[in-house]
C-alpha cells in the first residue's frame, strides 16, 4: 500500500537503514527519507564522509541520523547492523551498495567476482532476512533493493555484475509477493545510468550515450520512494523505461544480450574498475 508523503514516516519509520549511504544514490535516498521525517542509520566504510553526511541530514531535516562504519561485504554485516539497531523499530531498509568489476571475465581473479556476490547478493539477502522478520511481525514496513537495467539480460564485460543485479530483481519480486500479505512493501529499483561518484569514476564522459540521458541520483531516489507500495519493480526515468521496453519486449533475448554487450564494450572498452 502506497503512503502519501505526509504519512510516509508513519508507515515506514520511525527508523530507516540505508546500506551504502555516504554518497551518490545512497546519499540521495538518505536525503529523500530524511525529508519525509525518517530517522536514519547510515552505513558505509568511510567514517569521515559518513559522519559529515549524518550531521548534514540532522542539521537540515531535524531528524536523528547515525553513522555506522561497516563493510557490507562481510558475512556478519546484517547481524551487526541489527545489533546496532537494538530495540529501535526499523521500518525501512534501502540496500544500495554494490561492487562491480568491469572487464573481460577472465582478466580478474575469481575473488573479485566473489566479492560482487558478497556485497550485491549476500548483503541484500541477509538484510531482507534480518529486518524482514521485525517488519512482518509488526505488519508494516518497506524494502528497496537496487537492481539495474543490466539485470534484465546478460552482458559482456559485466557478466557477473549483471547476474548479481538479476538476483536482486528476482529476489525482490518474490519478496514483494510474499511480504505484501504481511503489510510490508518491497520495491526493486532497476536504475539506468545515474550520475553518482562511482559512475563518474568509471565512465568516460565522451562515450556516454546521447540517446538515454544520465539521471540525477535525487530523481531516482524520489521516483523509487514514490513507487514504493505501488508496484514491485520500477525502471526510473522515461527514457530508461522506453529503452527497457524495447530491450525486454521487442528484442529477442539473444539480440538484447548482444546489444547490451556492444554498448558495454563501447563504454568501457579500455576495461575500468570501480
Ligand atoms: N550509478 C549508476 O549508473 C547505476 C546504474 C544502475 C544501477 N546502479 C545501482 O545503484 C546502486 C548504487 O550505485 P553506485 O555504485 O553508483 O553507488 P553509490 O550510491 O554512488 O555509492 C555506493 C555507496 O555504497 C558504499 N559502499 C560501497 N561498498 C561498500 C561496502 N563494501 N560496505 C559498505 N558500504 C559500501 C559507498 O561508501 P564507502 O565507499 O564509504 O563505503 C557509497 O556510499 C548499486 O546497487 C548499483 O548497482 C547504479
PDB file of C-alpha atoms and ligand atoms in Angstrom:
ATOM      1  CA  UNK A   1       0.000   0.000   0.000  1.00  0.00           C
ATOM      2  CA  UNK A   2       1.499   3.358  -1.040  1.00  0.00           C
ATOM      3  CA  UNK A   3       1.947   6.008   1.658  1.00  0.00           C
ATOM      4  CA  UNK A   4       1.353   9.672   0.801  1.00  0.00           C
ATOM      5  CA  UNK A   5       4.458  11.710   1.650  1.00  0.00           C
ATOM      6  CA  UNK A   6       2.873  13.137   4.828  1.00  0.00           C
ATOM      7  CA  UNK A   7       2.233   9.625   6.178  1.00  0.00           C
ATOM      8  CA  UNK A   8       5.460   8.104   4.925  1.00  0.00           C
ATOM      9  CA  UNK A   9       7.211   8.078   8.319  1.00  0.00           C
ATOM     10  CA  UNK A  10       4.154   6.517   9.990  1.00  0.00           C
ATOM     11  CA  UNK A  11       4.235   3.667   7.544  1.00  0.00           C
ATOM     12  CA  UNK A  12       7.990   3.235   7.032  1.00  0.00           C
ATOM     13  CA  UNK A  13       9.538   4.851  10.142  1.00  0.00           C
ATOM     14  CA  UNK A  14      10.481   5.691  12.718  1.00  0.00           C
ATOM     15  CA  UNK A  15      13.922   4.381  11.650  1.00  0.00           C
ATOM     16  CA  UNK A  16      15.335   3.539   8.245  1.00  0.00           C
ATOM     17  CA  UNK A  17      18.585   1.837   7.272  1.00  0.00           C
ATOM     18  CA  UNK A  18      20.444   2.931   4.151  1.00  0.00           C
ATOM     19  CA  UNK A  19      23.185   0.442   3.299  1.00  0.00           C
ATOM     20  CA  UNK A  20      25.772   2.317   1.243  1.00  0.00           C
ATOM     21  CA  UNK A  21      24.757   5.835   2.234  1.00  0.00           C
ATOM     22  CA  UNK A  22      27.755   8.153   2.098  1.00  0.00           C
ATOM     23  CA  UNK A  23      27.437   9.425  -1.469  1.00  0.00           C
ATOM     24  CA  UNK A  24      25.621   9.084  -4.782  1.00  0.00           C
ATOM     25  CA  UNK A  25      22.364   7.192  -4.871  1.00  0.00           C
ATOM     26  CA  UNK A  26      22.652   6.050  -1.272  1.00  0.00           C
ATOM     27  CA  UNK A  27      23.003   9.616  -0.023  1.00  0.00           C
ATOM     28  CA  UNK A  28      20.122  10.702  -2.271  1.00  0.00           C
ATOM     29  CA  UNK A  29      17.926   8.004  -0.695  1.00  0.00           C
ATOM     30  CA  UNK A  30      19.014   9.152   2.759  1.00  0.00           C
ATOM     31  CA  UNK A  31      18.099  12.765   1.956  1.00  0.00           C
ATOM     32  CA  UNK A  32      14.731  11.801   0.478  1.00  0.00           C
ATOM     33  CA  UNK A  33      13.953   9.751   3.595  1.00  0.00           C
ATOM     34  CA  UNK A  34      15.116  12.483   5.971  1.00  0.00           C
ATOM     35  CA  UNK A  35      12.848  14.923   4.122  1.00  0.00           C
ATOM     36  CA  UNK A  36       9.980  12.529   4.888  1.00  0.00           C
ATOM     37  CA  UNK A  37      10.854  12.549   8.607  1.00  0.00           C
ATOM     38  CA  UNK A  38      12.502   9.123   8.883  1.00  0.00           C
ATOM     39  CA  UNK A  39      15.422   8.788  11.339  1.00  0.00           C
ATOM     40  CA  UNK A  40      18.374   7.086   9.755  1.00  0.00           C
ATOM     41  CA  UNK A  41      21.075   4.534  10.350  1.00  0.00           C
ATOM     42  CA  UNK A  42      23.598   5.221   7.616  1.00  0.00           C
ATOM     43  CA  UNK A  43      26.105   2.537   6.643  1.00  0.00           C
ATOM     44  CA  UNK A  44      29.327   2.826   4.632  1.00  0.00           C
ATOM     45  CA  UNK A  45      33.063   2.268   5.105  1.00  0.00           C
ATOM     46  CA  UNK A  46      34.484   5.817   5.129  1.00  0.00           C
ATOM     47  CA  UNK A  47      33.837   7.243   8.586  1.00  0.00           C
ATOM     48  CA  UNK A  48      34.587  10.897   7.841  1.00  0.00           C
ATOM     49  CA  UNK A  49      32.334  11.131   4.761  1.00  0.00           C
ATOM     50  CA  UNK A  50      29.570   9.258   6.540  1.00  0.00           C
ATOM     51  CA  UNK A  51      29.767  11.423   9.678  1.00  0.00           C
ATOM     52  CA  UNK A  52      29.548  14.578   7.550  1.00  0.00           C
ATOM     53  CA  UNK A  53      26.501  13.182   5.750  1.00  0.00           C
ATOM     54  CA  UNK A  54      24.778  12.276   9.040  1.00  0.00           C
ATOM     55  CA  UNK A  55      25.483  15.697  10.558  1.00  0.00           C
ATOM     56  CA  UNK A  56      24.222  17.495   7.466  1.00  0.00           C
ATOM     57  CA  UNK A  57      20.975  15.455   7.450  1.00  0.00           C
ATOM     58  CA  UNK A  58      20.366  16.189  11.133  1.00  0.00           C
ATOM     59  CA  UNK A  59      21.006  19.909  10.634  1.00  0.00           C
ATOM     60  CA  UNK A  60      18.846  20.270   7.536  1.00  0.00           C
ATOM     61  CA  UNK A  61      15.931  17.976   8.324  1.00  0.00           C
ATOM     62  CA  UNK A  62      15.774  17.785  12.135  1.00  0.00           C
ATOM     63  CA  UNK A  63      15.880  14.001  12.190  1.00  0.00           C
ATOM     64  CA  UNK A  64      18.277  11.697  14.039  1.00  0.00           C
ATOM     65  CA  UNK A  65      20.989  10.269  11.800  1.00  0.00           C
ATOM     66  CA  UNK A  66      23.664   7.839  12.988  1.00  0.00           C
ATOM     67  CA  UNK A  67      26.690   6.654  11.082  1.00  0.00           C
ATOM     68  CA  UNK A  68      27.726   3.024  11.276  1.00  0.00           C
ATOM     69  CA  UNK A  69      31.041   2.163   9.716  1.00  0.00           C
ATOM     70  CA  UNK A  70      30.697  -1.345   8.360  1.00  0.00           C
ATOM     71  CA  UNK A  71      31.939  -3.367   5.406  1.00  0.00           C
ATOM     72  CA  UNK A  72      28.718  -4.663   3.894  1.00  0.00           C
ATOM     73  CA  UNK A  73      30.650  -7.385   2.057  1.00  0.00           C
ATOM     74  CA  UNK A  74      31.457  -9.068   5.360  1.00  0.00           C
ATOM     75  CA  UNK A  75      29.282 -12.088   6.193  1.00  0.00           C
ATOM     76  CA  UNK A  76      28.057 -10.675   9.519  1.00  0.00           C
ATOM     77  CA  UNK A  77      27.159  -7.163   8.247  1.00  0.00           C
ATOM     78  CA  UNK A  78      23.373  -7.576   8.591  1.00  0.00           C
ATOM     79  CA  UNK A  79      23.702  -9.151  12.040  1.00  0.00           C
ATOM     80  CA  UNK A  80      25.950  -6.304  13.187  1.00  0.00           C
ATOM     81  CA  UNK A  81      23.543  -3.719  11.819  1.00  0.00           C
ATOM     82  CA  UNK A  82      20.633  -5.457  13.553  1.00  0.00           C
ATOM     83  CA  UNK A  83      22.617  -5.496  16.814  1.00  0.00           C
ATOM     84  CA  UNK A  84      23.404  -1.786  16.421  1.00  0.00           C
ATOM     85  CA  UNK A  85      19.700  -1.076  15.841  1.00  0.00           C
ATOM     86  CA  UNK A  86      18.851  -2.718  19.174  1.00  0.00           C
ATOM     87  CA  UNK A  87      15.237  -2.100  20.172  1.00  0.00           C
ATOM     88  CA  UNK A  88      14.649   0.623  17.562  1.00  0.00           C
ATOM     89  CA  UNK A  89      11.848  -0.068  15.108  1.00  0.00           C
ATOM     90  CA  UNK A  90      13.434  -0.203  11.663  1.00  0.00           C
ATOM     91  CA  UNK A  91      10.563   0.267   9.216  1.00  0.00           C
ATOM     92  CA  UNK A  92      12.560   0.651   6.009  1.00  0.00           C
ATOM     93  CA  UNK A  93      15.728  -0.786   4.508  1.00  0.00           C
ATOM     94  CA  UNK A  94      17.325   0.551   1.336  1.00  0.00           C
ATOM     95  CA  UNK A  95      20.099  -1.785   0.215  1.00  0.00           C
ATOM     96  CA  UNK A  96      22.079   0.363  -2.183  1.00  0.00           C
ATOM     97  CA  UNK A  97      25.774  -0.567  -2.070  1.00  0.00           C
ATOM     98  CA  UNK A  98      27.204  -2.634  -4.896  1.00  0.00           C
ATOM     99  CA  UNK A  99      30.568  -3.655  -6.244  1.00  0.00           C
ATOM    100  CA  UNK A 100      31.316  -4.098  -9.905  1.00  0.00           C
ATOM    101  CA  UNK A 101      34.433  -5.086 -11.718  1.00  0.00           C
ATOM    102  CA  UNK A 102      34.247  -4.110 -15.350  1.00  0.00           C
ATOM    103  CA  UNK A 103      36.312  -6.018 -17.884  1.00  0.00           C
ATOM    104  CA  UNK A 104      36.777  -9.409 -19.535  1.00  0.00           C
ATOM    105  CA  UNK A 105      35.603 -12.176 -17.220  1.00  0.00           C
ATOM    106  CA  UNK A 106      38.942 -13.982 -17.128  1.00  0.00           C
ATOM    107  CA  UNK A 107      41.064 -10.853 -16.651  1.00  0.00           C
ATOM    108  CA  UNK A 108      40.136 -10.575 -12.981  1.00  0.00           C
ATOM    109  CA  UNK A 109      40.656 -13.086 -10.185  1.00  0.00           C
ATOM    110  CA  UNK A 110      37.627 -15.061  -9.123  1.00  0.00           C
ATOM    111  CA  UNK A 111      37.939 -13.453  -5.667  1.00  0.00           C
ATOM    112  CA  UNK A 112      36.811 -10.113  -7.117  1.00  0.00           C
ATOM    113  CA  UNK A 113      33.767 -11.853  -8.647  1.00  0.00           C
ATOM    114  CA  UNK A 114      33.011 -13.432  -5.282  1.00  0.00           C
ATOM    115  CA  UNK A 115      33.175 -10.008  -3.673  1.00  0.00           C
ATOM    116  CA  UNK A 116      30.487  -8.878  -6.141  1.00  0.00           C
ATOM    117  CA  UNK A 117      28.347 -11.747  -4.900  1.00  0.00           C
ATOM    118  CA  UNK A 118      29.081 -10.987  -1.226  1.00  0.00           C
ATOM    119  CA  UNK A 119      28.168  -7.313  -1.459  1.00  0.00           C
ATOM    120  CA  UNK A 120      25.489  -7.419  -4.148  1.00  0.00           C
ATOM    121  CA  UNK A 121      23.705 -10.703  -3.316  1.00  0.00           C
ATOM    122  CA  UNK A 122      24.569 -11.978   0.150  1.00  0.00           C
ATOM    123  CA  UNK A 123      24.173  -8.445   1.534  1.00  0.00           C
ATOM    124  CA  UNK A 124      20.592  -7.763   0.418  1.00  0.00           C
ATOM    125  CA  UNK A 125      19.607 -11.355   1.185  1.00  0.00           C
ATOM    126  CA  UNK A 126      20.822 -11.076   4.798  1.00  0.00           C
ATOM    127  CA  UNK A 127      19.360  -7.585   5.328  1.00  0.00           C
ATOM    128  CA  UNK A 128      15.983  -8.686   3.944  1.00  0.00           C
ATOM    129  CA  UNK A 129      16.017 -11.753   6.185  1.00  0.00           C
ATOM    130  CA  UNK A 130      17.183  -9.948   9.295  1.00  0.00           C
ATOM    131  CA  UNK A 131      14.975  -6.835   9.109  1.00  0.00           C
ATOM    132  CA  UNK A 132      12.092  -8.561   7.321  1.00  0.00           C
ATOM    133  CA  UNK A 133      11.341 -10.517  10.479  1.00  0.00           C
ATOM    134  CA  UNK A 134      10.550  -7.447  12.599  1.00  0.00           C
ATOM    135  CA  UNK A 135       8.643  -5.750   9.788  1.00  0.00           C
ATOM    136  CA  UNK A 136       6.402  -8.710   9.030  1.00  0.00           C
ATOM    137  CA  UNK A 137       5.703  -9.208  12.753  1.00  0.00           C
ATOM    138  CA  UNK A 138       4.720  -5.539  13.111  1.00  0.00           C
ATOM    139  CA  UNK A 139       2.664  -5.755   9.919  1.00  0.00           C
ATOM    140  CA  UNK A 140       4.247  -2.732   8.270  1.00  0.00           C
ATOM    141  CA  UNK A 141       7.468  -1.649   6.608  1.00  0.00           C
ATOM    142  CA  UNK A 142       9.296  -1.394   3.312  1.00  0.00           C
ATOM    143  CA  UNK A 143      12.418  -2.515   1.485  1.00  0.00           C
ATOM    144  CA  UNK A 144      14.114  -1.107  -1.580  1.00  0.00           C
ATOM    145  CA  UNK A 145      16.630  -3.258  -3.435  1.00  0.00           C
ATOM    146  CA  UNK A 146      18.821  -1.695  -6.105  1.00  0.00           C
ATOM    147  CA  UNK A 147      18.962  -3.558  -9.379  1.00  0.00           C
ATOM    148  CA  UNK A 148      19.894  -2.178 -12.785  1.00  0.00           C
ATOM    149  CA  UNK A 149      18.894  -2.241 -16.433  1.00  0.00           C
ATOM    150  CA  UNK A 150      21.898  -4.567 -16.641  1.00  0.00           C
ATOM    151  CA  UNK A 151      19.938  -7.108 -14.588  1.00  0.00           C
ATOM    152  CA  UNK A 152      17.391  -7.792 -17.350  1.00  0.00           C
ATOM    153  CA  UNK A 153      19.814  -9.765 -19.550  1.00  0.00           C
ATOM    154  CA  UNK A 154      23.422 -10.880 -19.729  1.00  0.00           C
ATOM    155  CA  UNK A 155      26.144  -8.535 -20.841  1.00  0.00           C
ATOM    156  CA  UNK A 156      29.775  -8.980 -21.881  1.00  0.00           C
ATOM    157  CA  UNK A 157      32.370  -7.277 -19.634  1.00  0.00           C
ATOM    158  CA  UNK A 158      29.931  -7.124 -16.714  1.00  0.00           C
ATOM    159  CA  UNK A 159      28.640 -10.716 -16.841  1.00  0.00           C
ATOM    160  CA  UNK A 160      28.834 -11.368 -13.094  1.00  0.00           C
ATOM    161  CA  UNK A 161      27.718  -7.880 -12.004  1.00  0.00           C
ATOM    162  CA  UNK A 162      24.683  -8.155 -14.317  1.00  0.00           C
ATOM    163  CA  UNK A 163      23.923 -11.567 -12.822  1.00  0.00           C
ATOM    164  CA  UNK A 164      24.030 -10.113  -9.291  1.00  0.00           C
ATOM    165  CA  UNK A 165      21.561  -7.421 -10.368  1.00  0.00           C
ATOM    166  CA  UNK A 166      19.274 -10.115 -11.850  1.00  0.00           C
ATOM    167  CA  UNK A 167      19.428 -11.784  -8.429  1.00  0.00           C
ATOM    168  CA  UNK A 168      18.185  -8.592  -6.745  1.00  0.00           C
ATOM    169  CA  UNK A 169      15.388  -8.278  -9.281  1.00  0.00           C
ATOM    170  CA  UNK A 170      14.118 -11.818  -8.806  1.00  0.00           C
ATOM    171  CA  UNK A 171      14.636 -11.831  -5.034  1.00  0.00           C
ATOM    172  CA  UNK A 172      12.756  -8.536  -4.709  1.00  0.00           C
ATOM    173  CA  UNK A 173       9.869  -9.638  -6.926  1.00  0.00           C
ATOM    174  CA  UNK A 174       9.394 -12.783  -4.875  1.00  0.00           C
ATOM    175  CA  UNK A 175       9.567 -10.939  -1.572  1.00  0.00           C
ATOM    176  CA  UNK A 176       7.148  -8.298  -2.880  1.00  0.00           C
ATOM    177  CA  UNK A 177       4.544 -11.026  -3.316  1.00  0.00           C
ATOM    178  CA  UNK A 178       5.410 -12.872  -0.100  1.00  0.00           C
ATOM    179  CA  UNK A 179       5.635  -9.868   2.236  1.00  0.00           C
ATOM    180  CA  UNK A 180       2.626  -7.919   0.956  1.00  0.00           C
ATOM    181  CA  UNK A 181       0.359 -10.291   2.864  1.00  0.00           C
ATOM    182  CA  UNK A 182       2.196  -9.065   5.981  1.00  0.00           C
ATOM    183  CA  UNK A 183       1.884  -5.338   5.201  1.00  0.00           C
ATOM    184  CA  UNK A 184       5.487  -4.966   4.015  1.00  0.00           C
ATOM    185  CA  UNK A 185       6.183  -3.277   0.675  1.00  0.00           C
ATOM    186  CA  UNK A 186       9.161  -4.338  -1.439  1.00  0.00           C
ATOM    187  CA  UNK A 187      10.420  -2.410  -4.438  1.00  0.00           C
ATOM    188  CA  UNK A 188      13.166  -3.293  -6.897  1.00  0.00           C
ATOM    189  CA  UNK A 189      14.649  -0.165  -8.442  1.00  0.00           C
ATOM    190  CA  UNK A 190      16.232  -1.014 -11.817  1.00  0.00           C
ATOM    191  CA  UNK A 191      18.266   2.129 -12.338  1.00  0.00           C
ATOM    192  CA  UNK A 192      19.797   3.149 -15.631  1.00  0.00           C
ATOM    193  CA  UNK A 193      22.945   5.257 -15.853  1.00  0.00           C
ATOM    194  CA  UNK A 194      22.946   7.561 -12.810  1.00  0.00           C
ATOM    195  CA  UNK A 195      25.469  10.314 -12.171  1.00  0.00           C
ATOM    196  CA  UNK A 196      26.997   9.069  -8.915  1.00  0.00           C
ATOM    197  CA  UNK A 197      30.668   9.451  -7.960  1.00  0.00           C
ATOM    198  CA  UNK A 198      31.090   5.740  -8.767  1.00  0.00           C
ATOM    199  CA  UNK A 199      29.613   6.252 -12.207  1.00  0.00           C
ATOM    200  CA  UNK A 200      31.775   9.327 -12.812  1.00  0.00           C
ATOM    201  CA  UNK A 201      34.923   7.448 -11.822  1.00  0.00           C
ATOM    202  CA  UNK A 202      34.242   4.559 -14.170  1.00  0.00           C
ATOM    203  CA  UNK A 203      32.578   6.089 -17.221  1.00  0.00           C
ATOM    204  CA  UNK A 204      34.413   8.217 -19.783  1.00  0.00           C
ATOM    205  CA  UNK A 205      32.203  11.266 -20.496  1.00  0.00           C
ATOM    206  CA  UNK A 206      32.923  11.205 -24.227  1.00  0.00           C
ATOM    207  CA  UNK A 207      31.477   7.677 -24.533  1.00  0.00           C
ATOM    208  CA  UNK A 208      28.134   8.341 -22.848  1.00  0.00           C
ATOM    209  CA  UNK A 209      25.058   7.631 -24.943  1.00  0.00           C
ATOM    210  CA  UNK A 210      23.237  10.745 -26.086  1.00  0.00           C
ATOM    211  CA  UNK A 211      20.007   8.731 -26.535  1.00  0.00           C
ATOM    212  CA  UNK A 212      19.371   7.865 -22.895  1.00  0.00           C
ATOM    213  CA  UNK A 213      20.190  10.747 -20.527  1.00  0.00           C
ATOM    214  CA  UNK A 214      22.141  10.009 -17.374  1.00  0.00           C
ATOM    215  CA  UNK A 215      19.824  10.544 -14.388  1.00  0.00           C
ATOM    216  CA  UNK A 216      20.486  12.570 -11.273  1.00  0.00           C
ATOM    217  CA  UNK A 217      20.566  10.360  -8.131  1.00  0.00           C
ATOM    218  CA  UNK A 218      17.948  12.604  -6.450  1.00  0.00           C
ATOM    219  CA  UNK A 219      15.465  11.886  -9.276  1.00  0.00           C
ATOM    220  CA  UNK A 220      15.985   8.140  -8.970  1.00  0.00           C
ATOM    221  CA  UNK A 221      15.537   8.167  -5.191  1.00  0.00           C
ATOM    222  CA  UNK A 222      12.364  10.306  -5.372  1.00  0.00           C
ATOM    223  CA  UNK A 223      10.819   8.115  -8.060  1.00  0.00           C
ATOM    224  CA  UNK A 224      11.653   4.988  -6.089  1.00  0.00           C
ATOM    225  CA  UNK A 225      10.163   6.189  -2.795  1.00  0.00           C
ATOM    226  CA  UNK A 226       7.046   7.351  -4.628  1.00  0.00           C
ATOM    227  CA  UNK A 227       6.724   3.934  -6.272  1.00  0.00           C
ATOM    228  CA  UNK A 228       7.202   2.001  -3.017  1.00  0.00           C
ATOM    229  CA  UNK A 229       3.911   0.311  -2.169  1.00  0.00           C
ATOM    230  CA  UNK A 230       2.534   0.891  -5.665  1.00  0.00           C
ATOM    231  CA  UNK A 231       4.493  -1.673  -7.655  1.00  0.00           C
ATOM    232  CA  UNK A 232       7.130  -4.378  -7.380  1.00  0.00           C
ATOM    233  CA  UNK A 233       9.602  -3.129  -9.986  1.00  0.00           C
ATOM    234  CA  UNK A 234      10.493   0.385 -11.082  1.00  0.00           C
ATOM    235  CA  UNK A 235      12.609   1.478 -14.017  1.00  0.00           C
ATOM    236  CA  UNK A 236      13.205   5.137 -13.142  1.00  0.00           C
ATOM    237  CA  UNK A 237      13.217   7.745 -15.911  1.00  0.00           C
ATOM    238  CA  UNK A 238      11.052   7.830 -19.031  1.00  0.00           C
ATOM    239  CA  UNK A 239      13.914   7.262 -21.468  1.00  0.00           C
ATOM    240  CA  UNK A 240      15.090   4.247 -19.441  1.00  0.00           C
ATOM    241  CA  UNK A 241      11.548   2.838 -19.472  1.00  0.00           C
ATOM    242  CA  UNK A 242      11.403   3.136 -23.257  1.00  0.00           C
ATOM    243  CA  UNK A 243      14.856   1.554 -23.621  1.00  0.00           C
ATOM    244  CA  UNK A 244      13.935  -1.291 -21.297  1.00  0.00           C
ATOM    245  CA  UNK A 245      10.630  -1.847 -23.132  1.00  0.00           C
ATOM    246  CA  UNK A 246      12.483  -2.178 -26.430  1.00  0.00           C
ATOM    247  CA  UNK A 247      15.154  -4.442 -24.976  1.00  0.00           C
ATOM    248  CA  UNK A 248      12.820  -6.689 -22.980  1.00  0.00           C
ATOM    249  CA  UNK A 249       9.674  -6.817 -25.111  1.00  0.00           C
ATOM    250  CA  UNK A 250      10.669  -6.135 -28.700  1.00  0.00           C
ATOM    251  CA  UNK A 251      14.073  -7.812 -28.990  1.00  0.00           C
ATOM    252  CA  UNK A 252      14.813 -11.483 -28.585  1.00  0.00           C
ATOM    253  CA  UNK A 253      16.902 -12.305 -25.512  1.00  0.00           C
ATOM    254  CA  UNK A 254      19.842 -13.132 -27.794  1.00  0.00           C
ATOM    255  CA  UNK A 255      19.633  -9.764 -29.516  1.00  0.00           C
ATOM    256  CA  UNK A 256      19.217  -7.950 -26.207  1.00  0.00           C
ATOM    257  CA  UNK A 257      22.351  -9.633 -24.831  1.00  0.00           C
ATOM    258  CA  UNK A 258      24.350  -8.731 -27.939  1.00  0.00           C
ATOM    259  CA  UNK A 259      23.107  -5.137 -27.854  1.00  0.00           C
ATOM    260  CA  UNK A 260      23.994  -4.719 -24.166  1.00  0.00           C
ATOM    261  CA  UNK A 261      27.402  -6.271 -24.773  1.00  0.00           C
ATOM    262  CA  UNK A 262      28.070  -3.904 -27.676  1.00  0.00           C
ATOM    263  CA  UNK A 263      27.052  -0.920 -25.580  1.00  0.00           C
ATOM    264  CA  UNK A 264      29.193  -2.029 -22.608  1.00  0.00           C
ATOM    265  CA  UNK A 265      32.210  -2.550 -24.881  1.00  0.00           C
ATOM    266  CA  UNK A 266      31.721   0.922 -26.366  1.00  0.00           C
ATOM    267  CA  UNK A 267      31.508   2.485 -22.911  1.00  0.00           C
ATOM    268  CA  UNK A 268      34.235   0.546 -21.151  1.00  0.00           C
ATOM    269  CA  UNK A 269      36.372  -0.786 -23.998  1.00  0.00           C
ATOM    270  CA  UNK A 270      39.517   0.140 -22.060  1.00  0.00           C
ATOM    271  CA  UNK A 271      38.341  -2.008 -19.080  1.00  0.00           C
ATOM    272  CA  UNK A 272      37.837   0.080 -15.985  1.00  0.00           C
ATOM    273  CA  UNK A 273      37.337  -0.954 -12.382  1.00  0.00           C
ATOM    274  CA  UNK A 274      35.097   0.555  -9.694  1.00  0.00           C
TER     275      UNK A 274
HETATM  276  N1  LIG B   1      25.339   4.642 -10.845  1.00  0.00           N
HETATM  277  C1  LIG B   1      24.764   4.006 -11.849  1.00  0.00           C
HETATM  278  O1  LIG B   1      24.869   4.386 -13.037  1.00  0.00           O
HETATM  279  C2  LIG B   1      23.908   2.785 -11.561  1.00  0.00           C
HETATM  280  C3  LIG B   1      23.186   2.213 -12.617  1.00  0.00           C
HETATM  281  C4  LIG B   1      22.403   1.107 -12.357  1.00  0.00           C
HETATM  282  C5  LIG B   1      22.313   0.588 -11.075  1.00  0.00           C
HETATM  283  N2  LIG B   1      23.033   1.161 -10.076  1.00  0.00           N
HETATM  284  C6  LIG B   1      22.958   0.562  -8.747  1.00  0.00           C
HETATM  285  O2  LIG B   1      22.727   1.575  -7.790  1.00  0.00           O
HETATM  286  C7  LIG B   1      23.420   1.302  -6.591  1.00  0.00           C
HETATM  287  C8  LIG B   1      24.342   2.439  -6.200  1.00  0.00           C
HETATM  288  O3  LIG B   1      25.122   2.825  -7.276  1.00  0.00           O
HETATM  289  P1  LIG B   1      26.609   3.347  -7.269  1.00  0.00           P
HETATM  290  O4  LIG B   1      27.512   2.183  -7.426  1.00  0.00           O
HETATM  291  O5  LIG B   1      26.697   4.391  -8.285  1.00  0.00           O
HETATM  292  O6  LIG B   1      26.902   3.716  -5.815  1.00  0.00           O
HETATM  293  P2  LIG B   1      26.692   4.996  -4.889  1.00  0.00           P
HETATM  294  O7  LIG B   1      25.337   5.017  -4.318  1.00  0.00           O
HETATM  295  O8  LIG B   1      27.226   6.202  -5.538  1.00  0.00           O
HETATM  296  O9  LIG B   1      27.778   4.644  -3.765  1.00  0.00           O
HETATM  297  C9  LIG B   1      27.980   3.448  -3.185  1.00  0.00           C
HETATM  298  C10 LIG B   1      27.783   3.639  -1.679  1.00  0.00           C
HETATM  299  O10 LIG B   1      27.970   2.389  -1.091  1.00  0.00           O
HETATM  300  C11 LIG B   1      29.022   2.448  -0.142  1.00  0.00           C
HETATM  301  N3  LIG B   1      29.741   1.188  -0.204  1.00  0.00           N
HETATM  302  C12 LIG B   1      30.343   0.642  -1.277  1.00  0.00           C
HETATM  303  N4  LIG B   1      30.901  -0.533  -0.932  1.00  0.00           N
HETATM  304  C13 LIG B   1      30.617  -0.726   0.384  1.00  0.00           C
HETATM  305  C14 LIG B   1      30.926  -1.747   1.310  1.00  0.00           C
HETATM  306  N5  LIG B   1      31.638  -2.824   0.971  1.00  0.00           N
HETATM  307  N6  LIG B   1      30.483  -1.629   2.589  1.00  0.00           N
HETATM  308  C15 LIG B   1      29.788  -0.532   2.968  1.00  0.00           C
HETATM  309  N7  LIG B   1      29.461   0.468   2.121  1.00  0.00           N
HETATM  310  C16 LIG B   1      29.868   0.373   0.850  1.00  0.00           C
HETATM  311  C17 LIG B   1      29.873   3.655  -0.551  1.00  0.00           C
HETATM  312  O11 LIG B   1      30.532   4.245   0.539  1.00  0.00           O
HETATM  313  P3  LIG B   1      32.002   3.838   1.054  1.00  0.00           P
HETATM  314  O12 LIG B   1      32.873   3.858  -0.152  1.00  0.00           O
HETATM  315  O13 LIG B   1      32.324   4.903   2.057  1.00  0.00           O
HETATM  316  O14 LIG B   1      31.886   2.501   1.682  1.00  0.00           O
HETATM  317  C18 LIG B   1      28.795   4.598  -1.077  1.00  0.00           C
HETATM  318  O15 LIG B   1      28.209   5.282  -0.004  1.00  0.00           O
HETATM  319  C19 LIG B   1      24.169  -0.010  -6.831  1.00  0.00           C
HETATM  320  O16 LIG B   1      23.414  -1.065  -6.301  1.00  0.00           O
HETATM  321  C20 LIG B   1      24.248  -0.124  -8.325  1.00  0.00           C
HETATM  322  O17 LIG B   1      24.294  -1.452  -8.776  1.00  0.00           O
HETATM  323  C21 LIG B   1      23.826   2.256 -10.276  1.00  0.00           C
END
